[in-house]
């Protein structure tokens, strides 16, 4: 009896000591954040030296900066730079980043890791002089465990070598540097793995949804650990998250041996779920906790991960096309590259959100991340704003397109990079397809079929809820040769080959087709095919937005300029692509309004004027170009000469008036492709187009002739931004006459002055032949417009932007930065 009492007492004492230890650990844990932003206070230097990794290096003369950072965009685009036209002629090279940071002594019992969202490229990370790893592909997020290398209770030094010196390695502008966020992770040795939470919705009805949460937990202690995984669901509301009532037990007990890793599966039912869609992008949140013991004994968890997700269903069939939540959706898609224009590759959260906002406003409901995984902020924005996504892994497989592209590392790194993409991004409801490649060079070889199977299997081993596609093309007569390769995919991606779809369907009725790239000029014919056939689920134009690199694609050629496509020669000063529906300042080109009218009902009337040919000869178009057409009725020197006025309309008819005189009336129905062209002699004044329905004038659009420019008009996308050293305000600059009418021919030199807690991080005018610096305080207007991007500092207060130009009235706009916004 005495022996039993002693055993019971010993067990009680052991439990008490264990509990006190856990509570002490948890109290320590509460003193720091699990995931800490690590963007601030880096030092940077261009060039390379093996001494740069040393912890004792004297770096006091290095440049101080915060991330994200792209050093290429800070340099000048020059004709002979080795990046050539593909890279926008921007400089590349090798650079180093260093940061010294304190590691508190209480972290000694924790696991400390560094997480990089993206570094372009060949990133090697050193901690206290020791290399901890290399990540070649510049678009893969990656993490290293720093714990074995740290000096606890002391200062530590991290150094990152970024090698983008081997050119060319990309067919578009990549940027150079640590261009996405960096995070320091401090967590208990019993923890939820990075990308270790997977959320799917295997059963969804209007009445009930089953949410399946798979959580990978790991025990890096030296003893058996008894714990519980607890999950709570909530739904996002305007003022935060409201907990969702759950009928299911949300806690699962688990035992982990020393060094063991397990996946815990929970199925939680949600009553009357709110479904995610582009129209209603409602998000839920799963909060997953690890608690000590099978029964919760402390209010403080050992580890916590929060993941947003959406409840929705997707289905792809040749009979019904793409069905979201039981509703057929036509994909009005656009391809996007990752750069942010004047910011280069720097992935500021606001820049990524604004890009999605602009493209949503332009009528797109889907984007393809050509040709690489995007930033996390971009996907978060697509979730929150309601944008469907094709998430793409890379541009090529084993055969190279440029000397140092992904083909050089494919065999060693493909599995790591594909798995990283799917693991990182799988919880985003916006993503509806995975893409494993683009216009693969070896696509006609039988070996490509085997490579595709390998890649598809790697995706499906992680996620079976979405189909897999890739983009295929050929401009010769061997199209049918792709049948075996397309059969490996769930959805066949066609680049510029949708005209084959009808005959392909007759030959292979089970094939589901999406046009992954198309020429902007083919908007109507592609839309028409999507309307006619359910097995064609949509069209993705190349591109949704202009971008840096691939210089000269989409250009129109004036007399005396070199003819030919962008790949046929050095077209400097062109340093970017003008094939986007939206330009680099955010202005929607006429083709954007036309495409949106085809797919959407919120815009029904638009008017623009085709630029006339110069007297010296005719304008010529390249393959991705559309005719230069402007929202302008200001054409000095064209008096009495005929101009072509284009009216896009979803009304049955339109009328055109010049200075209140009726010029004519034309039909604008399906048979006219919703367009009317009026040829009229130019006379200054007021040009008005009116939509006609039931013989009544119901809507009008107006163009006015501008007088001489006298004023500068400033418009900010937001007047208040966060004082966090990261937030951005985009200020549009317009040059107008006395009455406020934009002068679309103004090309004035503008100078920008900022005072207060803000700095200029970029200037632009959308002219991809203007090689003035993007990081500057001056810019010429182009077609009467320019743009200034202002970044907050970490101080709150008033920011004043003053814009001056000789002969124009000075303009000032006031902004605010607010702490905790």
GROMACS .gro file of C-alpha atoms in nm, residues 284-716:
model
  433
  284UNK     CA    1  -1.318   3.177  -4.335
  285UNK     CA    2  -1.025   3.132  -4.099
  286UNK     CA    3  -0.898   2.816  -3.933
  287UNK     CA    4  -0.705   2.868  -3.611
  288UNK     CA    5  -0.509   2.551  -3.539
  289UNK     CA    6  -0.350   2.510  -3.195
  290UNK     CA    7  -0.125   2.253  -3.033
  291UNK     CA    8  -0.210   2.209  -2.665
  292UNK     CA    9  -0.015   2.013  -2.403
  293UNK     CA   10  -0.193   1.692  -2.299
  294UNK     CA   11  -0.492   1.515  -2.453
  295UNK     CA   12  -0.713   1.739  -2.239
  296UNK     CA   13  -0.641   2.108  -2.243
  297UNK     CA   14  -0.457   2.204  -1.923
  298UNK     CA   15  -0.352   2.557  -2.013
  299UNK     CA   16  -0.500   2.857  -2.186
  300UNK     CA   17  -0.167   2.913  -2.361
  301UNK     CA   18  -0.110   2.692  -2.666
  302UNK     CA   19   0.230   2.555  -2.756
  303UNK     CA   20   0.189   2.662  -3.116
  304UNK     CA   21  -0.076   2.841  -3.323
  305UNK     CA   22  -0.125   2.876  -3.698
  306UNK     CA   23  -0.403   3.081  -3.861
  307UNK     CA   24  -0.503   3.009  -4.221
  308UNK     CA   25  -0.767   3.182  -4.430
  309UNK     CA   26  -0.964   2.971  -4.677
  310UNK     CA   27  -1.284   2.971  -4.878
  311UNK     CA   28  -1.569   2.724  -4.899
  312UNK     CA   29  -1.647   2.655  -5.263
  313UNK     CA   30  -1.680   2.377  -5.521
  314UNK     CA   31  -1.518   2.357  -5.862
  315UNK     CA   32  -1.595   2.118  -6.146
  316UNK     CA   33  -1.456   2.089  -6.499
  317UNK     CA   34  -1.632   1.887  -6.769
  318UNK     CA   35  -1.653   1.914  -7.150
  319UNK     CA   36  -2.033   1.908  -7.119
  320UNK     CA   37  -2.070   2.196  -6.874
  321UNK     CA   38  -1.734   2.372  -6.881
  322UNK     CA   39  -1.605   2.530  -6.561
  323UNK     CA   40  -1.863   2.525  -6.284
  324UNK     CA   41  -1.811   2.714  -5.958
  325UNK     CA   42  -2.059   2.646  -5.678
  326UNK     CA   43  -2.295   2.491  -5.931
  327UNK     CA   44  -2.281   2.792  -6.167
  328UNK     CA   45  -2.110   2.792  -6.507
  329UNK     CA   46  -1.835   3.055  -6.524
  330UNK     CA   47  -1.667   3.182  -6.840
  331UNK     CA   48  -1.306   3.277  -6.773
  332UNK     CA   49  -1.228   3.628  -6.893
  333UNK     CA   50  -0.863   3.585  -6.814
  334UNK     CA   51  -0.538   3.773  -6.847
  335UNK     CA   52  -0.177   3.668  -6.810
  336UNK     CA   53   0.041   3.866  -6.570
  337UNK     CA   54   0.412   3.883  -6.496
  338UNK     CA   55   0.531   3.952  -6.144
  339UNK     CA   56   0.684   4.299  -6.181
  340UNK     CA   57   0.519   4.615  -6.054
  341UNK     CA   58   0.636   4.856  -6.322
  342UNK     CA   59   0.826   5.147  -6.169
  343UNK     CA   60   0.891   4.939  -5.856
  344UNK     CA   61   1.051   4.661  -6.055
  345UNK     CA   62   1.005   4.324  -5.891
  346UNK     CA   63   0.965   4.466  -5.539
  347UNK     CA   64   0.652   4.299  -5.403
  348UNK     CA   65   0.511   4.561  -5.167
  349UNK     CA   66   0.176   4.439  -5.040
  350UNK     CA   67  -0.002   4.751  -5.162
  351UNK     CA   68   0.146   4.715  -5.511
  352UNK     CA   69   0.023   4.357  -5.533
  353UNK     CA   70  -0.324   4.448  -5.408
  354UNK     CA   71  -0.349   4.744  -5.644
  355UNK     CA   72  -0.261   4.524  -5.941
  356UNK     CA   73  -0.550   4.292  -5.861
  357UNK     CA   74  -0.783   4.589  -5.800
  358UNK     CA   75  -0.694   4.739  -6.139
  359UNK     CA   76  -0.749   4.413  -6.323
  360UNK     CA   77  -1.076   4.345  -6.143
  361UNK     CA   78  -1.193   4.693  -6.244
  362UNK     CA   79  -1.085   4.614  -6.600
  363UNK     CA   80  -1.336   4.330  -6.606
  364UNK     CA   81  -1.108   4.029  -6.565
  365UNK     CA   82  -1.229   3.746  -6.344
  366UNK     CA   83  -0.917   3.527  -6.381
  367UNK     CA   84  -0.539   3.569  -6.397
  368UNK     CA   85  -0.259   3.334  -6.496
  369UNK     CA   86   0.069   3.383  -6.307
  370UNK     CA   87   0.288   3.349  -6.611
  371UNK     CA   88   0.535   3.198  -6.577
  372UNK     CA   89   0.608   3.145  -6.207
  373UNK     CA   90   0.448   3.132  -5.862
  374UNK     CA   91   0.346   3.483  -5.754
  375UNK     CA   92   0.389   3.658  -5.421
  376UNK     CA   93   0.178   3.555  -5.124
  377UNK     CA   94   0.036   3.908  -5.108
  378UNK     CA   95  -0.086   3.874  -5.468
  379UNK     CA   96  -0.274   3.552  -5.390
  380UNK     CA   97  -0.414   3.697  -5.067
  381UNK     CA   98  -0.548   3.988  -5.273
  382UNK     CA   99  -0.705   3.750  -5.525
  383UNK     CA  100  -0.875   3.566  -5.237
  384UNK     CA  101  -1.003   3.884  -5.079
  385UNK     CA  102  -1.109   4.065  -5.395
  386UNK     CA  103  -1.248   3.767  -5.586
  387UNK     CA  104  -1.007   3.684  -5.868
  388UNK     CA  105  -0.965   3.331  -6.006
  389UNK     CA  106  -0.607   3.213  -6.059
  390UNK     CA  107  -0.402   2.966  -6.262
  391UNK     CA  108  -0.087   2.920  -6.053
  392UNK     CA  109   0.208   2.835  -6.279
  393UNK     CA  110   0.536   2.670  -6.182
  394UNK     CA  111   0.788   2.768  -6.448
  395UNK     CA  112   0.848   2.859  -6.811
  396UNK     CA  113   1.027   2.547  -6.930
  397UNK     CA  114   1.143   2.196  -6.851
  398UNK     CA  115   1.459   2.028  -6.975
  399UNK     CA  116   1.527   2.219  -7.297
  400UNK     CA  117   1.648   2.577  -7.254
  401UNK     CA  118   1.498   2.894  -7.401
  402UNK     CA  119   1.775   3.116  -7.270
  403UNK     CA  120   2.128   3.010  -7.178
  404UNK     CA  121   2.087   3.003  -6.800
  405UNK     CA  122   1.713   2.948  -6.754
  406UNK     CA  123   1.531   2.684  -6.549
  407UNK     CA  124   1.643   2.401  -6.780
  408UNK     CA  125   1.989   2.420  -6.621
  409UNK     CA  126   1.849   2.315  -6.282
  410UNK     CA  127   1.535   2.123  -6.381
  411UNK     CA  128   1.656   1.770  -6.305
  412UNK     CA  129   1.776   1.859  -5.955
  413UNK     CA  130   1.513   2.112  -5.848
  414UNK     CA  131   1.183   2.049  -6.029
  415UNK     CA  132   1.032   1.833  -5.753
  416UNK     CA  133   1.132   2.071  -5.476
  417UNK     CA  134   0.998   2.376  -5.659
  418UNK     CA  135   0.670   2.221  -5.774
  419UNK     CA  136   0.599   2.079  -5.430
  420UNK     CA  137   0.685   2.413  -5.268
  421UNK     CA  138   0.437   2.593  -5.494
  422UNK     CA  139   0.151   2.353  -5.422
  423UNK     CA  140   0.220   2.325  -5.049
  424UNK     CA  141   0.245   2.701  -5.004
  425UNK     CA  142  -0.055   2.797  -5.217
  426UNK     CA  143  -0.306   2.513  -5.182
  427UNK     CA  144  -0.534   2.686  -4.928
  428UNK     CA  145  -0.613   2.981  -5.155
  429UNK     CA  146  -0.973   2.954  -5.283
  430UNK     CA  147  -0.879   3.181  -5.574
  431UNK     CA  148  -0.660   2.912  -5.728
  432UNK     CA  149  -0.863   2.689  -5.959
  433UNK     CA  150  -0.585   2.526  -6.163
  434UNK     CA  151  -0.216   2.440  -6.138
  435UNK     CA  152   0.004   2.489  -6.443
  436UNK     CA  153   0.323   2.286  -6.479
  437UNK     CA  154   0.479   2.477  -6.768
  438UNK     CA  155   0.461   2.702  -7.071
  439UNK     CA  156   0.541   2.636  -7.437
  440UNK     CA  157   0.786   2.360  -7.351
  441UNK     CA  158   1.063   2.344  -7.611
  442UNK     CA  159   1.068   1.962  -7.618
  443UNK     CA  160   0.689   1.941  -7.643
  444UNK     CA  161   0.692   1.734  -7.964
  445UNK     CA  162   0.922   1.468  -7.818
  446UNK     CA  163   0.778   1.151  -7.655
  447UNK     CA  164   0.995   1.222  -7.351
  448UNK     CA  165   0.786   1.534  -7.281
  449UNK     CA  166   0.486   1.311  -7.210
  450UNK     CA  167   0.683   1.129  -6.942
  451UNK     CA  168   0.805   1.454  -6.790
  452UNK     CA  169   0.448   1.583  -6.781
  453UNK     CA  170   0.331   1.267  -6.603
  454UNK     CA  171   0.607   1.314  -6.347
  455UNK     CA  172   0.507   1.674  -6.281
  456UNK     CA  173   0.133   1.601  -6.272
  457UNK     CA  174   0.189   1.319  -6.022
  458UNK     CA  175   0.394   1.550  -5.800
  459UNK     CA  176   0.104   1.797  -5.792
  460UNK     CA  177  -0.159   1.529  -5.732
  461UNK     CA  178   0.040   1.374  -5.448
  462UNK     CA  179  -0.032   1.694  -5.259
  463UNK     CA  180  -0.357   1.825  -5.407
  464UNK     CA  181  -0.623   1.631  -5.596
  465UNK     CA  182  -0.889   1.901  -5.568
  466UNK     CA  183  -0.776   2.107  -5.869
  467UNK     CA  184  -0.701   2.017  -6.231
  468UNK     CA  185  -0.354   2.043  -6.383
  469UNK     CA  186  -0.283   2.225  -6.709
  470UNK     CA  187   0.009   2.366  -6.903
  471UNK     CA  188   0.028   2.600  -7.200
  472UNK     CA  189   0.104   2.442  -7.538
  473UNK     CA  190   0.145   2.585  -7.885
  474UNK     CA  191   0.293   2.548  -8.230
  475UNK     CA  192   0.266   2.763  -8.538
  476UNK     CA  193   0.333   2.483  -8.783
  477UNK     CA  194   0.113   2.195  -8.906
  478UNK     CA  195   0.196   1.945  -8.631
  479UNK     CA  196  -0.085   2.034  -8.390
  480UNK     CA  197  -0.229   1.683  -8.359
  481UNK     CA  198   0.107   1.555  -8.237
  482UNK     CA  199   0.022   1.708  -7.897
  483UNK     CA  200  -0.270   1.472  -7.832
  484UNK     CA  201  -0.066   1.235  -7.605
  485UNK     CA  202   0.079   1.531  -7.412
  486UNK     CA  203  -0.260   1.697  -7.369
  487UNK     CA  204  -0.406   1.368  -7.249
  488UNK     CA  205  -0.177   1.379  -6.945
  489UNK     CA  206  -0.338   1.705  -6.834
  490UNK     CA  207  -0.685   1.756  -6.689
  491UNK     CA  208  -0.733   2.076  -6.891
  492UNK     CA  209  -0.553   2.143  -7.220
  493UNK     CA  210  -0.395   2.487  -7.240
  494UNK     CA  211  -0.383   2.640  -7.588
  495UNK     CA  212  -0.152   2.932  -7.661
  496UNK     CA  213  -0.287   3.123  -7.965
  497UNK     CA  214  -0.445   2.808  -8.112
  498UNK     CA  215  -0.812   2.827  -8.015
  499UNK     CA  216  -0.906   2.808  -8.382
  500UNK     CA  217  -0.819   2.437  -8.356
  501UNK     CA  218  -1.071   2.380  -8.076
  502UNK     CA  219  -1.372   2.278  -8.282
  503UNK     CA  220  -1.187   2.019  -8.491
  504UNK     CA  221  -1.001   1.900  -8.181
  505UNK     CA  222  -1.331   1.846  -8.003
  506UNK     CA  223  -1.458   1.637  -8.293
  507UNK     CA  224  -1.143   1.425  -8.268
  508UNK     CA  225  -1.114   1.419  -7.883
  509UNK     CA  226  -1.462   1.492  -7.736
  510UNK     CA  227  -1.342   1.445  -7.376
  511UNK     CA  228  -1.091   1.732  -7.392
  512UNK     CA  229  -1.150   2.044  -7.181
  513UNK     CA  230  -0.986   2.348  -7.339
  514UNK     CA  231  -0.871   2.685  -7.208
  515UNK     CA  232  -0.681   2.935  -7.418
  516UNK     CA  233  -0.388   3.014  -7.191
  517UNK     CA  234  -0.256   3.293  -7.417
  518UNK     CA  235  -0.415   3.491  -7.699
  519UNK     CA  236  -0.349   3.795  -7.915
  520UNK     CA  237  -0.527   4.110  -7.790
  521UNK     CA  238  -0.664   4.176  -8.140
  522UNK     CA  239  -0.857   3.845  -8.134
  523UNK     CA  240  -1.078   3.940  -7.838
  524UNK     CA  241  -1.410   3.901  -8.022
  525UNK     CA  242  -1.337   3.575  -8.205
  526UNK     CA  243  -1.211   3.414  -7.885
  527UNK     CA  244  -1.509   3.538  -7.684
  528UNK     CA  245  -1.740   3.404  -7.954
  529UNK     CA  246  -1.587   3.056  -7.935
  530UNK     CA  247  -1.623   3.058  -7.556
  531UNK     CA  248  -1.992   3.148  -7.596
  532UNK     CA  249  -2.056   2.870  -7.846
  533UNK     CA  250  -1.888   2.576  -7.673
  534UNK     CA  251  -1.898   2.463  -7.312
  535UNK     CA  252  -1.580   2.260  -7.358
  536UNK     CA  253  -1.392   2.589  -7.409
  537UNK     CA  254  -1.387   2.734  -7.059
  538UNK     CA  255  -1.224   3.069  -7.132
  539UNK     CA  256  -0.951   3.284  -7.278
  540UNK     CA  257  -0.642   3.439  -7.117
  541UNK     CA  258  -0.511   3.733  -7.318
  542UNK     CA  259  -0.140   3.808  -7.341
  543UNK     CA  260  -0.143   4.023  -7.135
  544UNK     CA  261  -0.367   4.174  -6.874
  545UNK     CA  262  -0.116   4.447  -6.793
  546UNK     CA  263   0.199   4.590  -6.946
  547UNK     CA  264   0.526   4.469  -6.797
  548UNK     CA  265   0.901   4.523  -6.807
  549UNK     CA  266   1.115   4.310  -7.035
  550UNK     CA  267   1.024   4.115  -7.349
  551UNK     CA  268   1.095   4.454  -7.498
  552UNK     CA  269   0.881   4.569  -7.786
  553UNK     CA  270   0.611   4.301  -7.783
  554UNK     CA  271   0.281   4.472  -7.859
  555UNK     CA  272   0.448   4.773  -8.022
  556UNK     CA  273   0.319   4.957  -8.323
  557UNK     CA  274   0.584   5.072  -8.570
  558UNK     CA  275   0.601   5.428  -8.704
  559UNK     CA  276   0.762   5.505  -9.041
  560UNK     CA  277   1.141   5.498  -9.009
  561UNK     CA  278   1.142   5.267  -8.706
  562UNK     CA  279   1.283   4.913  -8.736
  563UNK     CA  280   1.021   4.664  -8.847
  564UNK     CA  281   0.982   4.310  -8.713
  565UNK     CA  282   0.873   4.125  -8.402
  566UNK     CA  283   1.028   4.177  -8.061
  567UNK     CA  284   1.250   3.870  -8.080
  568UNK     CA  285   1.403   3.967  -8.414
  569UNK     CA  286   1.643   4.236  -8.301
  570UNK     CA  287   1.758   4.484  -8.039
  571UNK     CA  288   1.470   4.731  -8.018
  572UNK     CA  289   1.619   4.960  -7.753
  573UNK     CA  290   1.495   5.207  -7.625
  574UNK     CA  291   1.193   4.976  -7.594
  575UNK     CA  292   1.243   4.809  -7.254
  576UNK     CA  293   0.903   4.658  -7.186
  577UNK     CA  294   0.587   4.505  -7.327
  578UNK     CA  295   0.297   4.718  -7.453
  579UNK     CA  296   0.054   4.430  -7.512
  580UNK     CA  297  -0.140   4.476  -7.187
  581UNK     CA  298  -0.501   4.584  -7.156
  582UNK     CA  299  -0.384   4.814  -6.875
  583UNK     CA  300  -0.068   5.024  -6.894
  584UNK     CA  301   0.196   5.065  -6.623
  585UNK     CA  302   0.027   5.369  -6.471
  586UNK     CA  303  -0.303   5.184  -6.439
  587UNK     CA  304  -0.476   5.351  -6.736
  588UNK     CA  305  -0.713   5.119  -6.922
  589UNK     CA  306  -0.645   5.114  -7.294
  590UNK     CA  307  -0.945   5.104  -7.530
  591UNK     CA  308  -0.900   4.729  -7.583
  592UNK     CA  309  -0.962   4.684  -7.209
  593UNK     CA  310  -1.304   4.848  -7.232
  594UNK     CA  311  -1.394   4.642  -7.537
  595UNK     CA  312  -1.292   4.310  -7.379
  596UNK     CA  313  -1.476   4.388  -7.059
  597UNK     CA  314  -1.796   4.470  -7.252
  598UNK     CA  315  -1.782   4.129  -7.418
  599UNK     CA  316  -1.778   3.941  -7.089
  600UNK     CA  317  -1.950   4.177  -6.847
  601UNK     CA  318  -2.266   4.386  -6.826
  602UNK     CA  319  -2.148   4.676  -6.609
  603UNK     CA  320  -2.001   4.877  -6.896
  604UNK     CA  321  -2.201   4.937  -7.214
  605UNK     CA  322  -2.056   5.234  -7.404
  606UNK     CA  323  -1.705   5.361  -7.480
  607UNK     CA  324  -1.546   5.586  -7.744
  608UNK     CA  325  -1.190   5.647  -7.861
  609UNK     CA  326  -1.015   5.777  -8.173
  610UNK     CA  327  -0.767   5.588  -8.389
  611UNK     CA  328  -0.436   5.765  -8.424
  612UNK     CA  329  -0.401   5.877  -8.788
  613UNK     CA  330  -0.109   5.766  -9.001
  614UNK     CA  331   0.168   6.025  -9.021
  615UNK     CA  332   0.232   6.195  -9.356
  616UNK     CA  333   0.559   6.004  -9.392
  617UNK     CA  334   0.388   5.665  -9.415
  618UNK     CA  335   0.167   5.409  -9.249
  619UNK     CA  336   0.177   5.271  -8.895
  620UNK     CA  337   0.246   4.899  -8.894
  621UNK     CA  338   0.130   4.654  -8.629
  622UNK     CA  339   0.324   4.367  -8.478
  623UNK     CA  340   0.153   4.041  -8.380
  624UNK     CA  341   0.050   4.137  -8.025
  625UNK     CA  342  -0.037   4.497  -8.112
  626UNK     CA  343  -0.368   4.673  -8.155
  627UNK     CA  344  -0.394   5.006  -8.337
  628UNK     CA  345  -0.292   5.301  -8.116
  629UNK     CA  346  -0.629   5.442  -8.013
  630UNK     CA  347  -0.678   5.720  -7.760
  631UNK     CA  348  -0.947   5.890  -7.553
  632UNK     CA  349  -0.872   6.211  -7.739
  633UNK     CA  350  -1.045   6.470  -7.952
  634UNK     CA  351  -0.740   6.693  -7.957
  635UNK     CA  352  -0.564   6.651  -8.292
  636UNK     CA  353  -0.393   6.977  -8.391
  637UNK     CA  354  -0.278   6.974  -8.753
  638UNK     CA  355  -0.555   6.732  -8.854
  639UNK     CA  356  -0.822   6.995  -8.923
  640UNK     CA  357  -1.056   6.884  -9.203
  641UNK     CA  358  -0.870   6.555  -9.234
  642UNK     CA  359  -1.063   6.234  -9.179
  643UNK     CA  360  -1.028   6.058  -8.843
  644UNK     CA  361  -1.170   5.721  -8.744
  645UNK     CA  362  -1.384   5.724  -8.433
  646UNK     CA  363  -1.442   5.384  -8.270
  647UNK     CA  364  -1.748   5.329  -8.053
  648UNK     CA  365  -1.784   5.008  -7.852
  649UNK     CA  366  -2.139   4.941  -7.746
  650UNK     CA  367  -2.366   4.678  -7.595
  651UNK     CA  368  -2.664   4.883  -7.710
  652UNK     CA  369  -2.833   4.787  -8.038
  653UNK     CA  370  -2.734   5.117  -8.198
  654UNK     CA  371  -2.521   5.425  -8.138
  655UNK     CA  372  -2.536   5.782  -8.261
  656UNK     CA  373  -2.239   6.013  -8.300
  657UNK     CA  374  -2.261   6.391  -8.261
  658UNK     CA  375  -1.994   6.653  -8.330
  659UNK     CA  376  -2.065   6.989  -8.169
  660UNK     CA  377  -2.429   6.881  -8.129
  661UNK     CA  378  -2.464   6.797  -8.498
  662UNK     CA  379  -2.569   6.440  -8.576
  663UNK     CA  380  -2.296   6.266  -8.777
  664UNK     CA  381  -2.474   5.933  -8.810
  665UNK     CA  382  -2.631   5.627  -8.652
  666UNK     CA  383  -2.497   5.271  -8.673
  667UNK     CA  384  -2.589   4.927  -8.544
  668UNK     CA  385  -2.362   4.775  -8.279
  669UNK     CA  386  -2.505   4.428  -8.225
  670UNK     CA  387  -2.346   4.086  -8.235
  671UNK     CA  388  -2.321   4.100  -8.615
  672UNK     CA  389  -2.113   4.416  -8.588
  673UNK     CA  390  -1.900   4.267  -8.306
  674UNK     CA  391  -2.041   4.542  -8.078
  675UNK     CA  392  -1.839   4.805  -8.267
  676UNK     CA  393  -1.908   5.098  -8.493
  677UNK     CA  394  -1.651   5.307  -8.679
  678UNK     CA  395  -1.732   5.659  -8.798
  679UNK     CA  396  -1.499   5.836  -9.039
  680UNK     CA  397  -1.536   6.213  -8.996
  681UNK     CA  398  -1.335   6.528  -9.074
  682UNK     CA  399  -1.166   6.660  -8.761
  683UNK     CA  400  -1.296   6.981  -8.612
  684UNK     CA  401  -1.226   7.089  -8.257
  685UNK     CA  402  -1.504   7.094  -8.002
  686UNK     CA  403  -1.717   6.824  -7.845
  687UNK     CA  404  -1.758   6.468  -7.971
  688UNK     CA  405  -2.042   6.267  -7.820
  689UNK     CA  406  -2.149   5.904  -7.865
  690UNK     CA  407  -2.494   5.797  -7.745
  691UNK     CA  408  -2.627   5.447  -7.692
  692UNK     CA  409  -2.972   5.383  -7.841
  693UNK     CA  410  -3.223   5.139  -7.696
  694UNK     CA  411  -3.586   5.116  -7.815
  695UNK     CA  412  -3.510   5.422  -8.027
  696UNK     CA  413  -3.429   5.623  -7.715
  697UNK     CA  414  -3.099   5.785  -7.625
  698UNK     CA  415  -3.010   5.627  -7.292
  699UNK     CA  416  -2.635   5.679  -7.225
  700UNK     CA  417  -2.363   5.906  -7.359
  701UNK     CA  418  -1.983   5.938  -7.353
  702UNK     CA  419  -1.795   6.256  -7.436
  703UNK     CA  420  -1.456   6.365  -7.570
  704UNK     CA  421  -1.360   6.734  -7.564
  705UNK     CA  422  -1.084   6.921  -7.739
  706UNK     CA  423  -0.825   7.044  -7.489
  707UNK     CA  424  -0.676   7.390  -7.510
  708UNK     CA  425  -0.317   7.477  -7.421
  709UNK     CA  426  -0.195   7.302  -7.103
  710UNK     CA  427  -0.185   7.530  -6.799
  711UNK     CA  428  -0.252   7.315  -6.493
  712UNK     CA  429  -0.143   6.998  -6.316
  713UNK     CA  430  -0.409   6.778  -6.162
  714UNK     CA  431  -0.310   6.532  -5.887
  715UNK     CA  432  -0.524   6.236  -5.782
  716UNK     CA  433  -0.418   5.986  -5.514
   0.00000   0.00000   0.00000
